[in-house]
XYZ file of C-alpha atoms in Angstrom:
653
model
C 0.000 0.000 0.000
C 2.999 2.270 -0.527
C 1.365 4.193 -3.367
C -1.797 4.681 -1.354
C 0.273 6.419 1.323
C 1.681 8.873 -1.228
C -1.395 11.032 -1.240
C -2.489 14.477 -0.116
C -3.220 14.605 3.589
C -5.232 16.599 6.111
C -6.571 15.880 9.577
C -7.773 17.966 12.500
C -4.460 18.132 14.351
C -2.581 21.414 14.986
C -0.387 20.845 11.928
C -3.424 21.334 9.713
C -5.964 23.373 11.704
C -5.072 26.682 13.325
C -7.739 26.560 16.026
C -9.402 23.377 17.331
C -11.994 25.134 19.509
C -13.347 28.080 17.519
C -16.466 30.087 18.227
C -19.118 30.763 15.628
C -17.863 33.465 13.295
C -14.181 32.742 13.874
C -11.833 32.403 10.941
C -9.775 29.199 10.914
C -6.865 28.323 8.656
C -7.023 24.775 7.292
C -3.995 23.318 5.555
C -3.447 20.613 2.960
C -0.201 18.715 2.563
C 0.600 17.312 -0.900
C 3.652 15.235 -1.913
C 5.739 17.260 -4.354
C 4.997 16.288 -7.918
C 1.661 14.703 -7.061
C -0.128 14.874 -10.437
C 0.865 18.542 -10.748
C -1.759 20.056 -8.469
C -2.610 23.450 -9.947
C -5.318 24.662 -7.633
C -6.857 23.724 -4.330
C -10.360 24.800 -3.397
C -12.046 24.307 -0.048
C -15.767 23.719 0.007
C -17.709 24.306 3.207
C -21.414 23.658 3.526
C -22.875 26.257 5.935
C -26.624 25.948 6.335
C -26.414 23.129 3.752
C -25.443 25.532 0.961
C -21.903 25.206 -0.485
C -19.411 28.034 -0.087
C -16.054 27.949 -1.868
C -12.706 29.437 -0.855
C -9.509 29.387 -2.880
C -6.461 27.964 -1.096
C -3.037 29.561 -1.456
C 0.152 27.610 -2.021
C 2.392 28.350 0.975
C 5.559 26.711 -0.332
C 7.365 23.423 0.110
C 9.304 21.698 2.866
C 10.878 18.245 3.088
C 9.289 17.015 -0.118
C 5.790 18.295 0.593
C 3.801 21.228 -0.767
C 1.513 23.024 1.673
C -1.700 24.856 0.851
C -3.825 26.996 3.169
C -7.398 28.236 3.013
C -9.158 30.445 5.538
C -12.739 29.516 6.345
C -15.290 31.105 8.643
C -17.078 28.817 11.093
C -20.780 29.241 10.410
C -22.392 26.256 12.122
C -21.741 24.331 15.364
C -20.473 21.521 13.144
C -18.783 23.166 10.197
C -17.889 20.627 7.530
C -15.291 21.226 4.829
C -13.407 19.322 2.126
C -10.562 19.919 -0.311
C -10.982 19.891 -4.106
C -7.682 19.411 -5.938
C -7.599 20.530 -9.580
C -4.880 18.607 -11.424
C -2.894 19.698 -14.477
C -4.901 17.459 -16.821
C -8.176 18.961 -15.620
C -9.187 16.092 -13.363
C -10.541 16.903 -9.913
C -9.932 14.879 -6.771
C -11.740 15.400 -3.482
C -10.278 14.788 -0.034
C -12.413 14.458 3.079
C -12.432 12.044 6.024
C -13.872 9.386 3.749
C -10.595 9.438 1.837
C -9.371 10.663 -1.548
C -11.842 10.158 -4.381
C -12.368 11.157 -8.009
C -16.144 11.082 -7.619
C -18.313 13.294 -5.443
C -18.061 12.834 -1.676
C -20.562 12.541 1.166
C -21.110 15.605 3.332
C -21.318 13.380 6.405
C -17.679 12.384 5.873
C -16.329 15.907 5.516
C -13.702 17.175 7.888
C -15.420 19.182 10.595
C -14.632 22.050 12.914
C -16.675 22.046 16.112
C -17.682 25.400 17.510
C -18.158 25.811 21.239
C -18.199 23.119 23.953
C -14.458 22.443 23.851
C -13.209 19.493 25.892
C -11.080 20.228 28.945
C -7.408 20.699 28.144
C -6.529 17.721 30.349
C -8.425 15.337 28.086
C -5.464 14.967 25.763
C -3.226 13.648 28.538
C -5.833 11.223 29.804
C -5.172 7.538 30.278
C -8.358 6.154 31.818
C -8.525 3.352 34.371
C -11.930 1.730 34.842
C -13.031 0.016 38.059
C -16.100 -2.012 39.011
C -16.400 -0.969 42.682
C -17.751 -4.235 44.112
C -14.764 -6.123 42.673
C -11.859 -3.653 42.783
C -10.719 -3.452 46.418
C -12.184 -3.977 49.889
C -11.186 -2.011 52.988
C -11.420 -3.317 56.539
C -14.420 -1.044 57.063
C -16.389 -3.243 54.689
C -16.258 -6.091 57.204
C -18.581 -4.183 59.537
C -21.279 -3.689 56.911
C -23.965 -6.384 56.736
C -24.860 -7.608 53.272
C -28.110 -6.096 51.929
C -31.289 -8.126 51.577
C -30.831 -8.627 47.844
C -27.226 -9.841 48.034
C -25.551 -13.239 47.899
C -22.337 -12.660 49.909
C -19.107 -14.026 48.449
C -15.549 -14.250 49.723
C -13.003 -12.249 47.712
C -11.411 -15.402 46.277
C -14.718 -17.140 45.539
C -15.445 -17.843 41.834
C -17.980 -15.730 39.988
C -21.471 -17.157 39.565
C -22.665 -16.454 35.998
C -26.210 -17.769 36.538
C -29.155 -15.706 37.750
C -29.639 -14.663 40.524
C -25.945 -14.871 41.389
C -25.079 -13.052 38.194
C -26.406 -9.726 39.423
C -26.492 -10.317 43.179
C -23.202 -11.951 44.070
C -21.729 -9.455 46.503
C -17.990 -9.175 47.227
C -18.163 -5.934 49.207
C -15.594 -3.819 47.410
C -15.781 -0.216 48.584
C -14.443 3.272 47.929
C -11.998 3.323 50.828
C -10.560 0.128 49.411
C -10.194 1.885 46.053
C -8.452 4.825 47.728
C -5.946 2.401 49.266
C -4.947 1.241 45.770
C -4.367 4.661 44.219
C -0.604 4.204 44.437
C -1.004 1.322 41.994
C -2.751 3.647 39.550
C -0.061 6.285 39.986
C 2.621 3.649 39.407
C 0.935 2.592 36.168
C 0.790 6.203 35.022
C -2.973 6.518 34.566
C -4.426 10.005 34.958
C -8.159 9.423 35.417
C -10.275 6.923 37.332
C -13.655 5.976 35.880
C -15.904 4.011 38.204
C -19.170 2.288 37.357
C -22.187 3.426 39.457
C -21.877 3.954 43.193
C -25.462 4.953 43.956
C -27.735 2.725 46.081
C -29.307 -0.089 44.082
C -30.400 -3.709 44.304
C -27.619 -5.306 42.275
C -23.839 -5.593 42.306
C -23.523 -3.459 39.164
C -25.798 -0.667 40.501
C -27.195 0.314 37.106
C -30.633 -0.003 38.734
C -30.265 3.038 40.987
C -32.698 3.593 43.847
C -31.485 7.190 44.174
C -28.911 9.470 42.560
C -28.350 12.035 45.296
C -26.377 9.870 47.731
C -23.588 7.302 47.583
C -24.459 3.742 48.552
C -23.525 3.095 52.212
C -22.319 -0.333 51.081
C -19.368 1.341 49.342
C -18.825 3.765 52.241
C -21.355 6.517 51.554
C -20.783 10.160 50.698
C -17.810 10.567 53.039
C -15.893 7.679 51.516
C -16.507 9.080 48.046
C -15.146 12.434 49.132
C -12.066 10.715 50.585
C -11.496 8.904 47.285
C -11.900 12.108 45.269
C -9.524 14.077 47.481
C -6.917 11.328 47.532
C -7.145 10.958 43.742
C -6.863 14.680 43.104
C -3.853 14.854 45.410
C -2.127 12.395 43.067
C -3.192 14.206 39.898
C -5.825 11.568 39.106
C -9.232 12.813 37.964
C -12.549 11.126 38.737
C -15.195 10.272 36.135
C -18.572 9.164 37.494
C -21.153 6.917 35.833
C -24.725 8.148 35.475
C -27.707 6.226 34.117
C -29.969 8.658 32.260
C -31.996 6.093 30.328
C -33.610 4.395 33.322
C -33.708 3.983 37.077
C -34.305 0.912 39.188
C -37.764 -0.084 40.399
C -36.645 0.738 43.950
C -36.054 4.389 43.066
C -38.167 6.836 45.059
C -39.392 8.442 41.863
C -40.644 5.169 40.449
C -42.195 4.047 43.729
C -44.082 7.331 43.896
C -45.320 6.872 40.317
C -46.184 3.180 39.992
C -49.858 2.702 40.715
C -50.266 6.440 41.293
C -51.098 8.256 38.041
C -51.826 11.438 39.990
C -48.255 11.687 41.338
C -45.928 14.290 39.766
C -43.368 11.508 39.229
C -45.867 9.732 36.999
C -44.576 11.904 34.158
C -41.006 10.664 34.703
C -41.684 7.254 33.136
C -43.589 5.671 30.238
C -46.648 3.926 31.665
C -48.763 1.805 29.341
C -52.033 1.861 31.271
C -54.143 4.382 33.145
C -53.405 2.741 36.487
C -49.625 3.121 36.055
C -49.037 -0.583 36.570
C -47.269 -1.532 33.337
C -44.355 0.455 32.002
C -41.608 0.761 29.399
C -38.253 -0.750 30.364
C -34.697 -0.883 29.121
C -34.922 -3.774 26.686
C -36.880 -6.469 28.586
C -35.518 -5.842 32.077
C -38.568 -5.233 34.277
C -36.306 -3.880 37.046
C -35.211 -0.964 34.815
C -38.103 1.429 34.041
C -37.298 3.888 31.278
C -37.294 7.655 31.822
C -39.601 9.926 29.818
C -37.509 13.024 29.172
C -40.448 15.118 28.017
C -40.987 15.817 31.736
C -39.672 19.258 32.676
C -39.652 18.274 36.336
C -37.493 15.225 35.642
C -35.043 17.453 33.812
C -35.003 19.936 36.703
C -34.302 17.273 39.309
C -31.849 15.246 37.277
C -29.890 17.227 34.669
C -30.819 20.907 34.572
C -29.569 23.660 36.830
C -27.524 23.994 40.025
C -29.820 21.809 42.141
C -29.800 18.843 39.775
C -28.127 15.485 40.336
C -25.633 16.267 37.580
C -24.570 19.476 39.309
C -24.497 18.046 42.833
C -21.466 15.832 42.280
C -19.565 18.349 40.145
C -19.636 21.142 42.714
C -17.942 21.362 46.109
C -17.262 19.475 48.221
C -17.043 16.624 45.715
C -15.887 18.215 42.481
C -15.706 15.160 40.252
C -14.221 15.833 36.830
C -16.834 14.455 34.481
C -19.513 11.928 33.661
C -19.752 8.811 31.569
C -23.417 8.446 30.612
C -24.753 4.904 30.534
C -26.932 3.874 27.556
C -26.504 7.380 26.152
C -27.570 6.162 22.725
C -31.066 5.214 23.989
C -31.561 8.123 26.378
C -34.625 10.136 25.354
C -35.394 7.821 22.449
C -38.461 5.628 22.100
C -40.093 4.938 18.774
C -41.023 8.225 17.149
C -39.799 10.206 20.177
C -36.228 11.491 19.988
C -35.206 13.912 22.731
C -31.606 12.734 22.883
C -30.061 15.974 21.635
C -32.115 18.053 24.073
C -31.104 15.867 27.004
C -27.394 15.722 26.232
C -27.177 19.446 25.501
C -29.061 20.327 28.690
C -26.809 18.038 30.701
C -23.689 19.610 29.221
C -24.956 23.166 29.820
C -25.350 22.300 33.492
C -21.805 20.973 33.603
C -20.471 24.137 31.954
C -22.331 26.332 34.434
C -20.907 24.427 37.398
C -17.429 23.713 36.023
C -16.593 23.956 32.321
C -13.314 22.093 32.921
C -15.169 18.761 32.907
C -15.496 15.863 30.485
C -18.687 14.268 29.142
C -18.528 10.805 27.558
C -21.373 8.814 26.044
C -21.830 5.070 26.023
C -22.967 4.184 22.518
C -21.748 0.713 21.755
C -22.287 0.651 18.001
C -22.077 3.296 15.262
C -22.374 6.531 17.249
C -21.498 9.050 14.530
C -24.881 10.762 14.445
C -24.598 11.650 18.144
C -20.845 12.290 18.341
C -20.723 15.628 16.551
C -19.442 17.697 19.462
C -22.647 19.456 20.522
C -22.485 17.848 23.990
C -20.516 14.602 24.178
C -16.754 15.130 24.054
C -16.325 11.509 23.037
C -17.826 8.073 23.423
C -17.431 4.609 24.824
C -17.933 2.860 21.511
C -16.663 -0.450 20.168
C -16.737 -0.641 16.324
C -13.907 1.673 15.295
C -11.177 0.393 17.574
C -12.204 -2.400 19.928
C -14.053 -4.762 17.601
C -11.491 -4.208 14.857
C -8.575 -5.032 17.163
C -10.321 -8.193 18.351
C -11.120 -9.326 14.813
C -7.492 -8.871 13.792
C -5.520 -9.881 16.894
C -7.751 -12.386 18.714
C -8.544 -16.005 17.904
C -11.949 -17.646 18.325
C -11.920 -20.141 21.186
C -14.706 -22.427 22.261
C -14.787 -22.118 26.052
C -17.708 -23.802 27.839
C -19.540 -21.307 30.039
C -22.938 -20.788 31.633
C -25.409 -18.115 30.641
C -28.046 -16.110 32.510
C -30.500 -19.013 32.788
C -27.876 -21.674 33.476
C -27.611 -22.858 29.889
C -24.193 -24.291 28.968
C -22.621 -23.049 25.755
C -19.222 -22.910 24.125
C -20.170 -20.185 21.657
C -17.726 -17.292 21.715
C -19.104 -14.012 22.977
C -18.344 -11.199 20.516
C -19.910 -7.843 21.393
C -23.425 -9.202 21.164
C -23.093 -10.194 17.507
C -24.923 -13.502 16.949
C -22.840 -14.184 13.838
C -19.677 -14.701 15.876
C -16.258 -13.089 15.582
C -15.028 -12.187 12.096
C -11.404 -12.808 11.145
C -9.725 -9.631 9.899
C -6.450 -8.902 8.235
C -4.549 -5.786 9.241
C -5.916 -4.169 6.106
C -9.488 -4.825 7.239
C -8.702 -3.473 10.707
C -7.597 -0.171 9.160
C -10.585 -0.127 6.822
C -12.962 -0.529 9.761
C -11.149 2.073 11.850
C -11.337 4.588 9.015
C -14.968 3.811 8.231
C -16.221 4.312 11.769
C -14.220 7.494 12.339
C -14.946 9.058 8.947
C -18.103 10.824 10.158
C -16.831 11.951 13.577
C -15.003 15.299 13.900
C -11.326 14.942 14.738
C -11.801 16.736 18.056
C -14.416 14.186 19.117
C -12.280 11.289 17.902
C -9.637 12.453 20.383
C -12.155 12.018 23.193
C -13.456 8.601 22.176
C -12.280 5.641 24.238
C -9.805 3.139 22.803
C -10.592 0.215 25.081
C -9.461 -3.371 24.637
C -12.370 -4.398 26.872
C -14.663 -3.095 29.607
C -16.985 -4.422 32.316
C -19.532 -5.173 29.573
C -17.249 -7.304 27.390
C -15.159 -10.421 27.554
C -11.540 -9.678 28.398
C -9.227 -9.396 25.424
C -6.584 -11.619 27.034
C -9.069 -14.513 27.000
C -8.967 -14.709 23.217
C -5.754 -12.879 22.279
C -3.572 -14.672 19.768
C -0.054 -15.517 21.018
C 1.944 -12.340 21.538
C -0.968 -10.069 20.657
C -1.513 -8.305 23.997
C 1.435 -5.873 23.551
C 0.301 -5.157 19.978
C -3.296 -4.434 20.945
C -2.281 -2.413 23.984
C 0.276 -0.513 21.929
C -2.373 0.411 19.368
C -4.690 1.670 22.114
C -1.892 3.933 23.361
C -0.834 5.251 19.944
C -3.987 5.729 17.864
C -6.197 8.805 18.368
C -8.558 8.466 21.329
C -8.499 8.012 25.094
C -6.674 4.807 26.116
C -8.595 2.714 28.640
C -7.302 0.121 31.099
C -10.035 -2.008 32.629
C -8.931 -2.966 36.146
C -7.403 -6.431 36.020
C -6.180 -6.292 32.438
C -2.766 -5.366 33.788
C -2.909 -8.589 35.858
C -3.677 -10.679 32.777
C -7.187 -11.535 34.006
C -9.513 -13.392 31.670
C -13.280 -13.638 31.295
C -15.453 -15.199 28.589
C -18.134 -12.489 28.643
C -19.017 -9.225 30.373
C -20.246 -10.923 33.531
C -17.195 -13.137 33.911
C -14.856 -10.203 33.275
C -15.943 -8.647 36.599
C -13.450 -10.677 38.599
C -12.265 -9.462 42.017
C -8.760 -8.065 41.749
C -6.117 -10.571 42.941
C -3.995 -8.036 44.792
C -2.119 -10.758 46.667
C -0.673 -12.066 43.393
C 1.040 -8.888 42.165
C 4.524 -10.259 42.812
C 4.025 -13.403 40.714
C 6.453 -13.193 37.767
C 3.848 -13.470 35.020
C 1.599 -10.833 36.578
C 4.517 -8.551 37.408
C 5.636 -8.761 33.794
C 2.156 -7.846 32.539
C 1.992 -4.878 34.926
C 5.417 -3.754 33.685
C 4.168 -3.964 30.089
C 1.224 -1.708 30.903
C 3.460 0.707 32.790
C 5.901 0.942 29.879
C 3.305 1.489 27.163
C 1.358 4.008 29.236
C 4.650 5.878 29.718
C 5.180 5.800 25.949
C 1.819 7.494 25.474
C 2.329 10.101 28.163
C 5.914 11.108 27.379
C 5.261 11.736 23.677
C 2.511 14.340 23.175
C 2.303 13.572 19.464
C 0.521 10.346 20.457
C -2.204 12.432 22.113
C -2.616 15.436 19.844
C -0.592 14.672 16.726
C -1.998 13.940 13.305
C -2.354 10.444 11.873
C -1.005 9.208 8.535
C -1.085 5.573 7.446
C 2.204 4.800 5.689
C 1.874 1.116 4.911
C -0.956 -1.364 5.307
C -1.003 -4.967 4.143
C -2.719 -8.105 5.341
C -0.173 -8.756 8.104
C 0.769 -5.361 9.470
C 0.500 -1.594 9.586
C 2.909 1.304 9.755
C 1.627 4.746 10.681
C 2.941 7.997 12.050
C 1.539 10.435 14.620
C 2.884 13.873 13.727
C 3.387 17.274 15.305
C 5.711 20.209 14.783
C 7.778 19.242 17.818
C 8.080 15.482 17.297
C 6.590 12.582 15.400
C 6.247 8.945 16.415
C 6.336 6.115 13.898
C 4.421 2.998 14.922
C 4.692 -0.569 13.631
C 2.114 -3.232 14.509
C 2.003 -6.654 12.947
C 0.653 -10.161 13.241
C 2.785 -12.304 10.968
C 5.570 -9.849 10.160
C 5.920 -6.807 7.978
C 8.521 -5.688 5.448
C 7.627 -2.261 4.100
C 9.510 0.185 1.904
C 8.190 3.717 2.265
C 9.240 6.453 -0.145
C 11.498 9.175 1.215
C 9.109 12.123 1.424
C 6.564 10.115 3.386
C 8.826 9.658 6.415
C 10.925 12.697 7.252
C 13.989 12.396 9.459
C 14.188 8.605 9.590
C 17.984 8.747 9.743
C 17.617 10.368 13.167
C 15.004 7.881 14.407
C 15.221 6.851 18.049
C 13.836 3.515 19.134
C 11.190 3.915 21.834
C 9.792 0.400 22.096
C 10.024 -2.990 20.406
C 12.396 -4.835 18.117
C 11.410 -3.651 14.637
C 14.184 -2.500 12.306
C 14.139 0.885 10.605
C 16.761 1.580 7.922
C 17.257 4.259 5.290
C 18.155 3.110 1.767
C 20.569 4.961 -0.506
C 17.696 6.673 -2.332
C 16.246 7.956 0.934
C 13.425 5.439 1.118
C 12.746 3.940 4.539
C 12.680 0.193 5.136
C 10.582 -0.994 8.082
C 10.803 -4.650 9.111
C 9.320 -6.608 11.989
C 8.902 -10.310 12.565
C 6.057 -12.354 13.969
C 3.503 -10.642 16.171
C 5.080 -7.460 17.421
C 4.714 -3.784 18.213
C 7.329 -1.052 17.931
C 7.611 2.721 18.031
C 10.287 5.205 16.976
C 10.686 8.910 17.703
C 11.234 11.104 14.643
C 11.877 14.821 14.209
C 8.841 17.052 14.037
C 7.219 18.175 10.805
C 8.500 21.353 9.165
C 5.970 23.428 7.271
C 6.184 26.825 5.564
C 4.367 29.740 7.199
C 0.631 30.002 6.745
C -0.339 32.262 3.879
C -2.545 35.319 4.315
C -6.294 34.985 4.041
C -7.574 34.336 0.531
C -10.820 35.741 -0.870
C -13.969 33.748 -1.351
C -14.237 32.241 -4.801
C -16.916 34.619 -6.049
C -14.559 37.541 -5.353
C -11.806 36.193 -7.622
C -11.384 37.299 -11.224
C -12.716 34.444 -13.410
C -9.953 35.178 -15.938
C -7.523 33.718 -13.437
C -8.984 30.279 -14.085
C -8.860 30.206 -17.888
C -5.831 27.911 -17.920
C -7.115 25.574 -15.233
C -10.766 25.171 -16.062
C -13.883 26.935 -14.870
C -14.619 27.218 -11.161
C -17.180 24.779 -9.819
C -20.759 25.923 -9.731
């Protein structure tokens, strides 16, 4: 795929966009980078689509540097999501179009255009975030937990007792992990190098996962209550670790005070908080078919006031003093406010974010949307998402192997079918080329700024653990990709111990803290520590651009680029031997090995040879990208003398 890499390039990184968080009406310079000699590009036009009506701007050629020509256009941000694309007019009269969907010689989809997002910028700390996810009941248990009796719904379990995958144990097995226990393990997080702690729900509920909240305005006494949460927050902040809470906006539990006030009582104000199917308020809409999870009706102004809107809402309560958490992950965000012909999702998410901004704008908002989330992830509220198609499912399909592991399901049925993200067709088998194709497809309609905030998880509490199915040697490759591709890297507690689990339920294993010194576990922890350090010590891996240099069936080579430094990454299953033309990798002679055993050599003609054997991951530091200064603002197309285009063809209509 060497020739495919020798193409014009643009992305949303600082090399190509002068301002990543503009306001409406701001002028932003957008730059295009073209390999010298590429089909003799004569003109570059930038088409925006404000209010769904095209506007054209002529780009100026800035000059050349290191074998690349640079072009700049100045566009004015007219909409909250301002899409734009580049039209390249070649010497022979042909026109090529570049947007996030790729380079094409036919017309392109507006939904795949590059996009500037006005307003609602993410917090500056997002780019340095490495997220660590815990499931509180299974993460750590303090001595204080011993004095707390198990609740009526629980099936108590000793910390080393096996998980019970069958109902009712599945949702009620209770290990007693608590927030003081989590605070005692913060040194482990600091040692790994993670910068943010995301915990699943901590509100009172009638299950071990607590997604069936019985209230949102207090912390469950079983995990230590409000005081223990405050201790965890303060101890985390003292170490530079931020806290991301988990909030369920699609539904509550049937034990919630709001639902208890409403069920059977159509006259109650809370009756409007839920979807009841009968006049007596006895049957109701649920999340999927779970009768313990009644679905919220977000047309209720009072529900919005209590839950998401204003300084007295649940959302605001935990963001302000004394708690001051740093953001929310919203559970089932994709279904929130949606039911049949009703779609209030945008209103809910935007209201929620406005409340966060009013209380503390330096906060992060992430949406769970497990499949294609592009329509929601346009930057109007969510800063990013917990999604699986772009990164997670693609990594599994390339670097994992199907295994038939007998396991029990919810009703006690025995099966050896492999769990794969809820897909009944099973796990596909991808080449590296297909992995890249899927990654590009599912990011092509998401603005670059929102891609940076989308989680790159190998697994979570809702999935099987990657290590369960990883092909030999694949864990460092998959982990390395999560740390080097755009997005927020995620470590699910226990992955760094090499824990396994055949599905989401069995991945919620209590942490084996007493085994940390075992050689195999210590080695896995060291791997995580080293690759997290790679991410955090090289800012180009957080904010730099992304160019794919070589892709074949067995491996990929790409580079994350900035003006200060670039990082070249090699990932392969089966080995890779790539020859990349000289202008596509600048400064390879000065490359510094950062990780792995791949070889990087420069041929006599300046081309770069990248070789790696087997299943492996490697990274090299390169000099930063040199670009000529940005040209002055150019006029809109209609202001340009048409005679200027006689030699190059008429301007587009």
